[in-house]
Short mmCIF file of C-alpha atoms and ligand atoms in Angstrom, two decimals:
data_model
loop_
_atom_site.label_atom_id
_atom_site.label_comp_id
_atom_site.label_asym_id
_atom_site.label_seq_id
_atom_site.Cartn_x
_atom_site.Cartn_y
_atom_site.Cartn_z
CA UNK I 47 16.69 4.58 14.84
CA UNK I 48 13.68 6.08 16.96
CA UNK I 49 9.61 5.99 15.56
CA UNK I 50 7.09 8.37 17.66
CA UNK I 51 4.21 5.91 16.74
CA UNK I 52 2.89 2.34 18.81
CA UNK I 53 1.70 -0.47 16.79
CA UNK I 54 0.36 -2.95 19.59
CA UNK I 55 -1.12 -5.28 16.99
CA UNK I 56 2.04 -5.34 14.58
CA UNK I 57 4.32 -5.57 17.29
CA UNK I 58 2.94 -9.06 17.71
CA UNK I 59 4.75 -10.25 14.64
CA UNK I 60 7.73 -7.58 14.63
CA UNK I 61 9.97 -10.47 15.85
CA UNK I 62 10.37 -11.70 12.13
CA UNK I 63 11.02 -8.64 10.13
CA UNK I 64 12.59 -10.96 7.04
CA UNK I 65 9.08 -12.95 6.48
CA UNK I 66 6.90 -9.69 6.61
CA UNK I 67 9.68 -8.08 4.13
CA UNK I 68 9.40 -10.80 1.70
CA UNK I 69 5.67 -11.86 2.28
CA UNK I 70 4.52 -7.62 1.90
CA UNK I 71 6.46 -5.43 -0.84
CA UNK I 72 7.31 -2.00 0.25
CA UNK I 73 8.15 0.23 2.66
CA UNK I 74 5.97 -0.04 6.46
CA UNK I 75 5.23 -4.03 6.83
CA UNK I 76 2.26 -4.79 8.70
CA UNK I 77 3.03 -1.23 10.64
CA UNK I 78 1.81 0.67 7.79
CA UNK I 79 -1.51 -1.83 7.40
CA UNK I 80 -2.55 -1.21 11.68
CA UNK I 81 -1.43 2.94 11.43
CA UNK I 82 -4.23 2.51 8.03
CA UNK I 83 -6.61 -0.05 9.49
CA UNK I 84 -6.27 2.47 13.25
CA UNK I 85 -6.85 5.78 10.74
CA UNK I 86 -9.90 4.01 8.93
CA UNK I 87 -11.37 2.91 12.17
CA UNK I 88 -12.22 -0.68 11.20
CA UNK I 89 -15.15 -2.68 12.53
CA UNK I 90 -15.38 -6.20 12.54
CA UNK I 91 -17.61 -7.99 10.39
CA UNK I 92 -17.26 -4.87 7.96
CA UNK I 93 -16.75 -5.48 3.71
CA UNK I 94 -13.07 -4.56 2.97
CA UNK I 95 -11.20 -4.56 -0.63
CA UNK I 96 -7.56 -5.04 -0.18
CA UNK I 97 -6.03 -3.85 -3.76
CA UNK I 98 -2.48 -5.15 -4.70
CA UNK I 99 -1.81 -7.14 -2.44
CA UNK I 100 1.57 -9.02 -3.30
CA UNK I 101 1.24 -12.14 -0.86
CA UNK I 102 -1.70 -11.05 1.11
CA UNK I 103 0.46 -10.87 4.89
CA UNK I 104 -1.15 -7.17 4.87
CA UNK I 105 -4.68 -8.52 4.13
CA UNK I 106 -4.58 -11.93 6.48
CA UNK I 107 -3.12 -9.44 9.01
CA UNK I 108 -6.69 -6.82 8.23
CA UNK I 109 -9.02 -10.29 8.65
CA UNK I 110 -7.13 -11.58 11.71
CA UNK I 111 -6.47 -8.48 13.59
CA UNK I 112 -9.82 -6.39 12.85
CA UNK I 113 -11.83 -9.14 11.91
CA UNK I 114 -13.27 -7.82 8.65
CA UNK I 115 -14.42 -9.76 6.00
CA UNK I 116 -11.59 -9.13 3.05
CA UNK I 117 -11.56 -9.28 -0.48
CA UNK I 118 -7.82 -9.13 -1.36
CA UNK I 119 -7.68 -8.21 -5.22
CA UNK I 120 -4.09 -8.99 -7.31
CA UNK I 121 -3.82 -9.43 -10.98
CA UNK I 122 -0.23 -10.67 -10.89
CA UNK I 123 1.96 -13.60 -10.67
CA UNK I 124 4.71 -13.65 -7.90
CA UNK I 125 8.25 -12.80 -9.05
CA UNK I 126 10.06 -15.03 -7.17
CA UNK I 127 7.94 -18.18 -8.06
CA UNK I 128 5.44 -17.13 -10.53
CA UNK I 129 2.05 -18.44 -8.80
CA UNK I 130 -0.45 -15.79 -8.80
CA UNK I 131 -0.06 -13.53 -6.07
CA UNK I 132 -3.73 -14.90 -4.77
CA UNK I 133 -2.60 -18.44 -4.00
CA UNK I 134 -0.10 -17.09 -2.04
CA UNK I 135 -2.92 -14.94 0.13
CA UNK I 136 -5.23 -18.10 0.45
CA UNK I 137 -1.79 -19.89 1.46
CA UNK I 138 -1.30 -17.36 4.63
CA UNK I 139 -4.74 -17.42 5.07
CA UNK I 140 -4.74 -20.63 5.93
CA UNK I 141 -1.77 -20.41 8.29
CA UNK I 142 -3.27 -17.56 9.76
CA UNK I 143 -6.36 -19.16 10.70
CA UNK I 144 -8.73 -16.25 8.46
CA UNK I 145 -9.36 -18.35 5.54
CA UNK I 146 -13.19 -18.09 5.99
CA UNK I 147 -12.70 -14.39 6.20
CA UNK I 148 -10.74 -13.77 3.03
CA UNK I 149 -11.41 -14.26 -0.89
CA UNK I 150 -8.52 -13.86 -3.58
CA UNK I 151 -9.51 -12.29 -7.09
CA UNK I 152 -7.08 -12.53 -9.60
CA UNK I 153 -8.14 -8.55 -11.02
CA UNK I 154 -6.89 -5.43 -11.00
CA UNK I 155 -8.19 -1.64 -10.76
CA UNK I 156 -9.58 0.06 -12.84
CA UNK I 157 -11.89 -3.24 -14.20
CA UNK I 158 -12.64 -4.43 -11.02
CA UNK I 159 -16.32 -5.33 -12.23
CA UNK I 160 -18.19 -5.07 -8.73
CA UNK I 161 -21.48 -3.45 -8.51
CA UNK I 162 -21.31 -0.05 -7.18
CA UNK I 163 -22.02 0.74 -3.80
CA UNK I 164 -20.38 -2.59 -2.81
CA UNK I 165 -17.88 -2.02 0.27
CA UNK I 166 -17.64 -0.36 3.44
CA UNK I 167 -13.57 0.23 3.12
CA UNK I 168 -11.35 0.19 0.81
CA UNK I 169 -7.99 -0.36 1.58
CA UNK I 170 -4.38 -0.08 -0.64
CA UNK I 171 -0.99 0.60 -0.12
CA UNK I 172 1.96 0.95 -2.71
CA UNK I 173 0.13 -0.25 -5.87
CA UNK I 174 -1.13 2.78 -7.02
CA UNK I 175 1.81 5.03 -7.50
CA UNK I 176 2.89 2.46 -9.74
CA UNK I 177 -0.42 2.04 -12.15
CA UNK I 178 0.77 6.34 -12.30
CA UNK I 179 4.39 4.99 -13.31
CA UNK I 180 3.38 2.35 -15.38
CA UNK I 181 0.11 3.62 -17.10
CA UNK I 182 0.21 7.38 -16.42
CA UNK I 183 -2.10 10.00 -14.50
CA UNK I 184 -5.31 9.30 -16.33
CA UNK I 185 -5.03 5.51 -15.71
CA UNK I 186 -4.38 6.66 -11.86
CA UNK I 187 -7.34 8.85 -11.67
CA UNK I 188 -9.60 5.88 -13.01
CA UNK I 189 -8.77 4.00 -10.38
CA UNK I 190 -9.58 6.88 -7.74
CA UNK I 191 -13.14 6.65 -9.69
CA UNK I 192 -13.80 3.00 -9.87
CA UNK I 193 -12.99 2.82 -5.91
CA UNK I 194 -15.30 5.72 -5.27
CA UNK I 195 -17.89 4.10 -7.34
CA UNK I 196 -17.85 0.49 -5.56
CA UNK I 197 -17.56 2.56 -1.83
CA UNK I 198 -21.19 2.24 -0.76
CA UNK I 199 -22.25 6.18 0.74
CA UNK I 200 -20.17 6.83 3.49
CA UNK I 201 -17.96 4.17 3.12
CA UNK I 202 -13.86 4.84 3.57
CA UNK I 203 -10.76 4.92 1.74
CA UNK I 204 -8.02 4.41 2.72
CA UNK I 205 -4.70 4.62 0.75
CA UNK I 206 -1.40 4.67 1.09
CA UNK I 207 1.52 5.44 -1.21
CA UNK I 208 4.97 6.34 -1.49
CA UNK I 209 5.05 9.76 -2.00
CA UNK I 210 7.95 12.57 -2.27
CA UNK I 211 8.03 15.87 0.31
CA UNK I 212 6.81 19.32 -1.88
CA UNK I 213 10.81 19.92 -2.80
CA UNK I 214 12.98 19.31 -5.77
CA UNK I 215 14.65 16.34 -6.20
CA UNK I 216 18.15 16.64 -4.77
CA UNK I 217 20.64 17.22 -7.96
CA UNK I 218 22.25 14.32 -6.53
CA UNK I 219 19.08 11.78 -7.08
CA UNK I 220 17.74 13.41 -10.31
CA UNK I 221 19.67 11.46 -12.83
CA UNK I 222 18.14 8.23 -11.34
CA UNK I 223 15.28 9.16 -10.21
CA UNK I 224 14.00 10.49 -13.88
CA UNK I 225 15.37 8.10 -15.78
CA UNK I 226 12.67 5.74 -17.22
CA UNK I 227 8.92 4.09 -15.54
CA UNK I 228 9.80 0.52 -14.10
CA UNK I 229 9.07 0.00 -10.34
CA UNK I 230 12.48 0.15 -9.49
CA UNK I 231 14.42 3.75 -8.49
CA UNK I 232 14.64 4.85 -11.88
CA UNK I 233 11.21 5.53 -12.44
CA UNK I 234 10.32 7.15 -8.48
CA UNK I 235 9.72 10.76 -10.72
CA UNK I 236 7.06 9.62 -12.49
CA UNK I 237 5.47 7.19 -9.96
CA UNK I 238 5.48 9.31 -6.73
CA UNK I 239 3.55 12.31 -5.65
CA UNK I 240 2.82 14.98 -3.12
CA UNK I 241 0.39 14.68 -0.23
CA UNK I 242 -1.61 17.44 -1.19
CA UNK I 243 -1.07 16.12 -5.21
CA UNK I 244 -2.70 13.04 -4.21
CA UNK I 245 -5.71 14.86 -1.91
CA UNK I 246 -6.42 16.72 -5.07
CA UNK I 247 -6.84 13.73 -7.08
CA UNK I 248 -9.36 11.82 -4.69
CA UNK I 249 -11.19 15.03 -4.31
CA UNK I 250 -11.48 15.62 -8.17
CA UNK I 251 -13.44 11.45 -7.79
CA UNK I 252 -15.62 13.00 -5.56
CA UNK I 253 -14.10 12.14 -2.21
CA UNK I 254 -14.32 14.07 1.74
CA UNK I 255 -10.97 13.94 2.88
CA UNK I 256 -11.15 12.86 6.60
CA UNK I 257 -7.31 13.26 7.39
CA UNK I 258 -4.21 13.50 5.27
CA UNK I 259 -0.58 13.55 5.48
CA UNK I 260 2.95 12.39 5.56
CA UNK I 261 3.00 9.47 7.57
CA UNK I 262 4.72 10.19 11.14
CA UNK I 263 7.63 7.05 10.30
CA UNK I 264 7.64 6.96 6.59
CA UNK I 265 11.67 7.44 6.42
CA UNK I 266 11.41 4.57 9.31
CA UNK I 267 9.15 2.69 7.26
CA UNK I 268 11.95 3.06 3.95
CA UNK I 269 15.04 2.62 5.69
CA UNK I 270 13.54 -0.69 7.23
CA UNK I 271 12.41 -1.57 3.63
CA UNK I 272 15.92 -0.48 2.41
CA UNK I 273 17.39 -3.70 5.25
CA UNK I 274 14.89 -6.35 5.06
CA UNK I 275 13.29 -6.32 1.73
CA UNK I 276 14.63 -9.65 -0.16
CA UNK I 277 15.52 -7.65 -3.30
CA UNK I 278 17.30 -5.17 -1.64
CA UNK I 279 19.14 -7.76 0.37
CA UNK I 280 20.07 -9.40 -3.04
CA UNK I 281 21.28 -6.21 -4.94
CA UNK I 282 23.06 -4.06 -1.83
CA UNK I 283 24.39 -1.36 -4.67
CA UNK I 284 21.07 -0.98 -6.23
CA UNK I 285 17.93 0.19 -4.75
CA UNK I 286 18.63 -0.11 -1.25
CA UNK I 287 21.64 1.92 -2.14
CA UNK I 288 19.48 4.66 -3.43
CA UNK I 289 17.39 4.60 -0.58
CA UNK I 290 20.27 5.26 1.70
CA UNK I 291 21.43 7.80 -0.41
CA UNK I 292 18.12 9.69 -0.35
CA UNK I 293 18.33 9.58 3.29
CA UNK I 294 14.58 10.75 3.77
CA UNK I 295 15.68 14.24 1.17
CA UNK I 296 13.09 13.46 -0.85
CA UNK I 297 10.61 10.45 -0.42
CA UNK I 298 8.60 10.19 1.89
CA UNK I 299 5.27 7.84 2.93
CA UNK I 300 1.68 9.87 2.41
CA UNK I 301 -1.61 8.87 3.25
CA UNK I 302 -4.95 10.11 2.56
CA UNK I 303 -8.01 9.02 4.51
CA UNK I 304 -11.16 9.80 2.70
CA UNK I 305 -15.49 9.29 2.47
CA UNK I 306 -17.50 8.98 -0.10
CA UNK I 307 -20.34 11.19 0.82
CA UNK I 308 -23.59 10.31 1.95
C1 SAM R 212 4.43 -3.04 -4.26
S1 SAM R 212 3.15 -4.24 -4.07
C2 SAM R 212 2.38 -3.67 -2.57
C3 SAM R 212 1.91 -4.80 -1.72
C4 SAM R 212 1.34 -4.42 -0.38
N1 SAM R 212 0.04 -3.77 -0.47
C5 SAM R 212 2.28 -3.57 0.44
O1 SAM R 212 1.91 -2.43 0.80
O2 SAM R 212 3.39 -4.02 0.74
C6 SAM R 212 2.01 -3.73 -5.32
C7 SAM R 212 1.03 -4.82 -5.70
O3 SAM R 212 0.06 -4.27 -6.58
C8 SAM R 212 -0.24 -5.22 -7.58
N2 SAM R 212 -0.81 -4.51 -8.72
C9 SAM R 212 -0.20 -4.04 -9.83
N3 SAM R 212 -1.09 -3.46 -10.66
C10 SAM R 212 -2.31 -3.57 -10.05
C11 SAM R 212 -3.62 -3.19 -10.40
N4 SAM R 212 -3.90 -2.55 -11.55
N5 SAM R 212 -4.63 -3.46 -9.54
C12 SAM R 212 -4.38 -4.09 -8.37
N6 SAM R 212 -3.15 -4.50 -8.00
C13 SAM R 212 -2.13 -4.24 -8.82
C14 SAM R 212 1.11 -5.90 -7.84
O4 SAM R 212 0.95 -7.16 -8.44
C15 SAM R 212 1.67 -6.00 -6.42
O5 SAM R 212 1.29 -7.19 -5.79
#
């Protein structure tokens, strides 16, 4: 399969598609984190919040490759072992050489108790769909506030989410994809948005949207998911299954790039 885009710094560690699979969770790798960190324009040195972020490959790969000083939030344990997801970031920070650039916190938005005006970027992929599945819309939209209100002026957010295109789900998918709120398939109805859903949201918090969109090689970034994601490998007939089956119909991977004003 073909992708339009170039990801120089990713490409580094494209080699071992298994270990970024199992070390990220969802759809993109370290290609979604550089198409992000390359839309947020980065600067070293900067103050960076990384929320959810499962084993921290995405955030060691923010510190290493755009040397900014990382604060990877996560207020869950692992689901293959059960450590907290932030021993397993200070664990690949170590092997990636960035452990003086990165701090675990074992917290989660919306409480994320920081004093406002406290970053220059924030930065998350895949998590908050599923505080929409899980909690619902007004849990969501907290979360939109709380990052606005720890962005210092003119700071930049950048987020990233599976999202669906502005079309029905096909008749084919409906059954599972409205079926109940877990992380799983079943629960994608609830959990996913549109792009210009999700611009509305972060400009009802108070946001300037810089740039929005579907991302050029979302389906890419799912089908790759779909073959390399440990849990997919384990259960062929379940999600990767539906993934296949969706065939880039419906989902789709949206980002929105956006300021809090001066
Ligand atoms: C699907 S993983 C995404 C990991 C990674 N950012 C990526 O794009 O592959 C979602 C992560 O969000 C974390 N999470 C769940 N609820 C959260 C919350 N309220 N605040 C921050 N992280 C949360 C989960 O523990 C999980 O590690």
């Amino acid at each position: 399969m073909t992708h339009p885009t170039s990801y120089p710094k990713s490409s580094q560690y494209a080699h071992d598609l298994s270990t970024i699979y199992a070390e990220c969770s969802g759809p993109g790798g370290l290609q979604l984190t550089e198409f992000m960190a390359e839309k947020m324009v980065l600067r070293p040195n900067a103050r960076l919040l990384d929320i959810g972020i499962e084993r921290g490959y995405q955030t060691c790969f923010l510190a290493k490759e755009y040397g900014v000083q990382v604060i990877g939030l996560d207020p869950d344990d692992d689901r293959t072992d059960g450590l907290p997801h932030i021993e397993h970031l200070m664990r690949n920070a170590r092997k990636w050489g960035v452990e003086d650039q990165v701090i675990g916190l074992k917290l989660g938005v919306p409480e994320t108790h920081f004093a406002a005006n406290t970053f220059d970027f924030v930065y998350s992929t895949t998590t908050l769909e599923m505080v929409r599945g899980f909690f619902g819309e007004v849990l969501y939209r907290q979360c939109l506030t709380e990052i606005y209100r720890i962005l210092r002026p003119g700071g930049i957010f950048g987020l990233g989410e599976p999202m669906h295109l502005d079309v029905s789900i096909p008749a084919d998918l409906a059954p599972i994809y409205t079926q109940g709120d877990g992380a799983g398939p079943e629960g994608w109805a609830k959990c996913f948005a549109t792009v210009n859903e999700t611009v509305a949201a972060c400009r009802v918090s108070g946001f300037e949207i810089i740039e929005a969109g579907e991302a050029p090689d979302g389906w890419h970034w799912w089908d790759e998911f779909s073959r390399n994601d440990p849990h997919c490998k384990a259960d062929p007939d379940g999600e990767a299954k539906v993934i296949q089956q969706d065939g880039g119909r419906w989902l789709t991977y949206g980002y929105v790039i956006a300021r809090k004003p001066e």
